XYZ file of C-alpha atoms in Angstrom:
394
model
C 107.828 90.953 83.199
C 110.800 90.397 85.461
C 110.577 92.113 88.789
C 113.660 93.072 90.759
C 113.002 93.933 94.391
C 115.401 95.932 96.543
C 117.640 93.948 98.857
C 117.172 93.792 102.595
C 120.022 96.227 103.192
C 118.215 98.903 101.164
C 115.184 98.742 103.439
C 117.322 98.604 106.582
C 119.053 101.832 105.532
C 115.881 103.739 104.761
C 115.262 106.525 107.263
C 112.111 107.377 109.227
C 111.294 110.473 111.245
C 109.491 110.011 114.576
C 107.694 112.981 116.130
C 107.610 112.410 119.888
C 105.970 114.432 122.684
C 106.384 114.073 126.431
C 109.809 112.413 126.183
C 111.654 112.848 129.478
C 115.378 113.510 129.737
C 116.465 113.819 133.360
C 114.291 116.466 134.933
C 113.687 118.296 131.664
C 110.480 117.657 129.725
C 110.345 118.440 126.024
C 107.090 119.396 124.351
C 108.122 117.853 121.024
C 111.150 116.046 119.636
C 112.020 114.715 116.187
C 114.135 111.596 115.920
C 115.618 110.160 112.719
C 116.079 106.399 112.787
C 116.942 103.660 110.298
C 114.329 101.015 109.448
C 116.195 98.191 111.216
C 116.342 100.253 114.431
C 112.752 101.468 114.274
C 111.053 98.946 116.553
C 113.725 99.086 119.269
C 113.626 102.890 119.251
C 109.849 102.920 119.621
C 110.049 100.525 122.541
C 112.584 102.765 124.313
C 110.404 105.832 123.751
C 107.326 104.060 125.144
C 109.290 102.871 128.168
C 110.473 106.434 128.815
C 106.921 107.746 128.916
C 107.035 109.346 125.479
C 104.139 109.431 123.039
C 104.711 109.030 119.293
C 102.630 111.451 117.257
C 103.689 110.262 113.805
C 106.112 108.109 111.837
C 107.020 109.234 108.332
C 109.429 107.911 105.735
C 112.493 110.033 105.029
C 114.715 112.188 107.171
C 118.359 112.985 107.643
C 120.843 110.254 108.561
C 120.322 109.031 112.094
C 122.326 110.695 114.865
C 123.272 109.211 118.181
C 119.926 110.099 119.774
C 118.022 106.890 118.869
C 120.783 104.698 120.291
C 121.147 106.631 123.525
C 119.758 104.776 126.542
C 116.317 106.056 127.448
C 115.756 107.205 131.043
C 113.973 104.750 133.261
C 110.435 106.003 133.929
C 108.613 105.924 137.186
C 105.675 103.480 137.201
C 103.145 106.304 137.246
C 104.482 107.768 133.992
C 105.220 104.568 132.102
C 103.239 104.434 128.866
C 100.956 101.477 128.352
C 101.871 99.529 125.232
C 98.879 98.777 123.013
C 98.353 95.198 122.018
C 96.679 93.689 118.998
C 93.359 91.974 119.423
C 93.824 88.247 118.901
C 90.994 86.385 117.245
C 90.065 83.329 119.304
C 88.051 81.618 116.607
C 89.691 78.719 114.810
C 90.714 79.216 111.212
C 87.758 78.255 108.989
C 88.056 74.981 107.116
C 86.297 76.211 103.933
C 85.178 72.626 103.294
C 82.414 73.701 100.922
C 84.780 75.545 98.557
C 85.208 73.713 95.216
C 88.787 72.646 94.468
C 90.371 70.850 91.484
C 87.170 69.898 89.720
C 89.294 69.696 86.569
C 92.945 68.609 86.449
C 95.686 68.923 83.785
C 95.173 65.394 82.446
C 91.452 65.990 81.956
C 90.882 69.752 81.679
C 87.603 71.474 81.008
C 87.331 72.844 77.464
C 85.985 76.374 77.681
C 85.039 78.744 74.878
C 86.229 82.352 74.695
C 83.245 84.714 74.574
C 85.069 88.071 74.722
C 88.562 89.538 74.874
C 89.049 93.292 75.200
C 91.658 95.747 76.461
C 91.367 97.132 79.984
C 93.776 100.008 79.329
C 93.105 103.551 78.208
C 95.156 105.458 75.646
C 98.642 106.248 76.878
C 98.931 103.206 79.145
C 102.053 101.088 79.518
C 101.940 97.472 78.348
C 98.959 95.356 77.473
C 96.189 94.028 79.761
C 93.112 92.162 78.516
C 89.802 91.141 80.104
C 88.993 87.634 78.837
C 85.788 85.686 79.479
C 85.202 81.955 79.003
C 81.918 80.060 78.688
C 81.770 77.199 81.219
C 78.515 75.632 80.007
C 78.223 71.901 79.522
C 80.758 70.649 82.039
C 80.143 67.565 84.136
C 80.774 68.459 86.876
C 79.984 72.117 86.399
C 83.122 74.218 86.839
C 82.028 76.349 89.772
C 84.218 78.639 91.870
C 84.036 81.359 94.514
C 85.557 84.803 94.858
C 89.289 84.767 95.588
C 90.101 81.530 93.745
C 92.226 80.921 90.638
C 92.002 78.750 87.534
C 94.724 77.170 85.434
C 95.144 77.732 81.705
C 97.047 75.274 79.489
C 98.246 77.143 76.380
C 98.206 75.468 72.999
C 101.419 74.154 71.483
C 104.592 72.600 72.862
C 107.731 73.855 74.570
C 111.328 73.751 73.266
C 111.534 70.057 74.168
C 108.379 69.195 72.257
C 106.323 68.655 75.400
C 102.904 70.243 76.040
C 103.086 73.561 77.853
C 102.500 73.492 81.593
C 99.503 75.280 83.038
C 99.674 78.819 84.398
C 97.475 79.990 87.247
C 95.464 83.215 87.015
C 93.375 84.908 89.702
C 89.696 84.958 88.766
C 88.305 88.455 88.096
C 84.576 87.596 88.113
C 82.245 86.625 90.940
C 80.841 83.109 91.175
C 77.905 84.272 89.042
C 80.134 85.477 86.198
C 80.033 88.865 84.528
C 76.723 87.893 82.899
C 75.185 86.826 86.250
C 74.150 83.465 84.724
C 76.592 81.231 86.645
C 78.184 79.893 83.465
C 81.242 82.080 82.754
C 84.586 82.974 84.301
C 86.724 86.042 83.561
C 90.424 86.840 83.902
C 92.450 90.021 83.593
C 95.779 89.140 81.984
C 98.860 91.272 81.455
C 101.127 90.214 78.620
C 104.497 89.289 80.083
C 107.351 90.856 78.138
C 111.006 91.245 79.123
C 114.597 91.078 77.886
C 116.684 88.020 78.680
C 120.399 88.093 79.517
C 121.256 88.018 75.815
C 119.193 91.148 75.211
C 116.465 89.285 73.348
C 112.862 90.407 73.753
C 110.876 87.565 75.322
C 107.089 87.321 75.510
C 105.307 85.121 78.035
C 103.939 81.941 76.509
C 100.565 81.771 78.238
C 99.963 85.499 78.700
C 100.591 86.149 75.004
C 98.404 83.183 74.074
C 95.543 84.600 76.136
C 95.967 88.240 75.121
C 95.870 87.237 71.437
C 93.052 84.703 71.684
C 89.900 85.242 69.621
C 86.251 84.788 70.670
C 85.084 81.295 69.746
C 88.472 79.692 70.513
C 88.609 76.632 72.742
C 90.790 76.741 75.863
C 91.926 74.075 78.331
C 90.995 75.125 81.872
C 91.854 73.484 85.203
C 90.826 74.134 88.791
C 89.553 76.017 90.566
C 92.253 76.227 93.232
C 93.018 78.286 96.295
C 91.559 79.030 99.719
C 94.011 81.744 100.791
C 92.112 84.746 99.390
C 88.530 83.880 100.342
C 86.235 86.556 101.738
C 84.829 86.161 105.263
C 81.130 85.303 105.445
C 80.486 88.078 107.970
C 78.454 90.863 106.349
C 79.897 93.339 108.856
C 83.555 92.474 108.269
C 86.052 95.178 107.320
C 88.225 94.525 104.277
C 91.484 96.322 103.450
C 92.755 95.551 99.936
C 96.278 96.227 98.622
C 96.693 95.607 94.890
C 99.046 96.395 92.046
C 98.426 95.694 88.356
C 96.466 92.545 87.619
C 96.518 91.807 91.340
C 93.257 93.750 91.228
C 91.479 90.608 89.948
C 90.346 89.162 93.310
C 89.604 92.661 94.620
C 87.220 93.209 91.717
C 85.340 90.048 92.710
C 85.043 91.194 96.324
C 83.810 94.659 95.389
C 81.286 93.387 92.847
C 79.931 90.972 95.455
C 79.749 93.791 97.996
C 78.335 96.637 95.925
C 76.925 95.534 92.571
C 73.089 95.705 92.848
C 72.539 92.482 90.873
C 75.050 90.630 93.033
C 73.548 91.877 96.278
C 70.079 90.800 95.161
C 71.163 87.374 93.947
C 73.465 86.535 96.862
C 71.198 87.475 99.715
C 74.444 88.769 101.249
C 74.436 92.480 102.100
C 77.825 93.889 102.979
C 77.605 96.454 105.797
C 81.237 96.728 106.839
C 84.044 98.987 105.629
C 85.999 98.222 102.450
C 89.158 100.143 101.560
C 91.036 99.576 98.306
C 94.622 100.750 97.800
C 95.458 100.434 94.100
C 98.920 100.926 92.608
C 99.591 101.682 88.925
C 102.316 103.446 86.918
C 99.936 105.803 85.104
C 96.247 106.741 85.256
C 95.450 104.861 82.001
C 96.801 101.705 83.713
C 94.180 101.767 86.485
C 92.092 98.636 85.912
C 88.292 98.754 86.433
C 88.743 102.306 87.708
C 85.307 103.570 86.613
C 83.562 100.747 88.496
C 85.435 101.515 91.708
C 84.757 105.241 91.415
C 81.069 104.424 90.982
C 81.009 102.214 94.092
C 82.668 104.988 96.092
C 80.010 107.452 94.949
C 77.114 105.093 95.642
C 78.419 103.684 98.937
C 80.489 106.482 100.557
C 79.954 105.084 104.049
C 81.198 101.612 103.128
C 83.835 101.986 100.417
C 87.013 104.025 100.115
C 89.294 104.043 97.069
C 92.912 105.259 97.367
C 95.256 105.322 94.361
C 99.046 105.351 94.149
C 100.083 106.381 90.630
C 103.856 106.168 90.627
C 104.685 108.219 87.524
C 102.181 110.976 88.196
C 102.075 111.456 91.977
C 104.776 112.256 94.521
C 105.250 110.909 98.012
C 106.200 112.993 101.043
C 109.888 112.921 100.051
C 109.195 114.116 96.517
C 109.801 110.681 94.997
C 107.411 108.427 93.132
C 104.196 107.501 94.900
C 103.923 103.779 95.551
C 101.286 101.819 97.405
C 103.484 101.529 100.513
C 103.661 105.329 100.653
C 99.867 105.478 100.783
C 99.894 102.906 103.580
C 102.277 105.120 105.567
C 100.078 108.161 104.963
C 97.053 106.386 106.421
C 98.914 104.334 109.042
C 96.833 105.406 112.025
C 93.502 104.672 110.329
C 94.717 101.340 108.959
C 95.854 100.089 112.346
C 92.727 101.339 114.052
C 90.875 99.041 111.655
C 93.313 96.153 112.154
C 92.759 96.303 115.911
C 89.135 95.360 115.180
C 88.993 91.511 115.023
C 86.510 91.776 112.138
C 89.106 93.351 109.835
C 90.795 91.323 107.088
C 93.713 92.458 104.913
C 94.221 91.176 101.346
C 97.343 91.774 99.251
C 97.732 90.690 95.629
C 100.176 91.625 92.880
C 103.824 91.291 91.950
C 106.034 89.731 94.610
C 108.215 92.842 94.509
C 105.499 94.775 96.368
C 105.874 92.701 99.539
C 109.060 94.271 101.022
C 107.690 97.800 100.589
C 104.350 96.911 102.173
C 106.128 95.092 105.006
C 108.287 98.157 105.617
C 105.249 100.446 105.642
C 103.328 98.156 107.998
C 106.343 97.977 110.317
C 106.473 101.770 110.535
C 102.694 102.044 110.901
C 102.661 99.457 113.685
C 105.589 101.130 115.420
C 103.670 104.401 115.603
C 101.164 102.573 117.826
C 103.822 100.777 119.852
C 103.231 97.461 118.081
C 105.771 95.009 116.687
C 104.711 94.104 113.133
C 106.941 91.004 113.116
C 104.822 89.671 116.002
C 101.464 91.004 114.832
C 101.574 89.692 111.268
C 101.781 85.981 112.271
C 98.892 86.570 114.689
C 96.759 87.991 111.881
C 97.767 85.121 109.599
C 96.869 82.527 112.214
C 93.492 84.183 112.724
C 92.844 84.047 108.952
C 92.899 87.843 108.727
C 96.082 88.408 106.663
C 95.822 87.100 103.083
C 98.626 87.333 100.521
C 98.844 86.106 96.935
C 101.849 87.394 94.974
C 103.625 86.097 91.902
């Protein structure tokens, strides 16, 4: 599937409405004021409001075209009335080395040969596209192909390309915990969406590896490489907070985290009891396209104090402006709660899915940060450096 993301100018032109109280103008004090401002002026406007002694109650997407108000110079406050600007908590601990994490046990020139044990659809009737859950037996390898939650494996599809050369490997995020779906430490599972798109000539093109995997039969042999990746690893802290942002098959690593946190068999076998807060934001076009939905609903029922599940179903739900509901709209809705969590140094944020989701999430986080007087362009690198902001898009 080809993904086209909106250009930078589109995001810069998007409007936001700020509700401000206590903003001074000369000697007059207003109880409440609404200001419409474009995305690229948002941070500067917030800084002027804070400097003037104003307090931002909310930031929401939408609003009429900006008037001259946001660009007008804010009155200089007296020291007694100047608002204190909140700052993000910086983690002082060094970024973990993850030296014990297995990497590249099997490489393209000498891949592990796994056996398909199951391949079934993850979609309900009425869904768009095709997504399969595929499990491979890893028994008999020397070394054993072990992995941890948040890693990926490579798949080398059978056959050759147009030049007669073997196909190159494709990486897929692992959807099972280190113990496998069978809890016997000898399988690995993927969730794979069949790539399908039209080329410039109008021809319907299907992805080589995704089609190979979606069509594969139990008993088939598959060339597997890896594991790879240390970007999406969970913290060891049982009291960490984890915010997860996923679209489509980007749910794969999130499934591994949630199974490790809340599946009874996992909790017993790991000796690792999650006691923090986990919050999953899941984006899908339709309800039948929600992957592993029943499992997540069950976790929310069983662990209401530790797990929260928020869905953005674009073709069925509407955002505040009456348009389609996307994951960034949900982030804006819960901006205050999200940033209250982010200010806790034990909070980690994970984002996985199509690369086209990044600008929308970045826009939402900018607005959410601005509502608390924070500059997201400064905060995000701080979180990344502290190993608290994890992104894997494709």
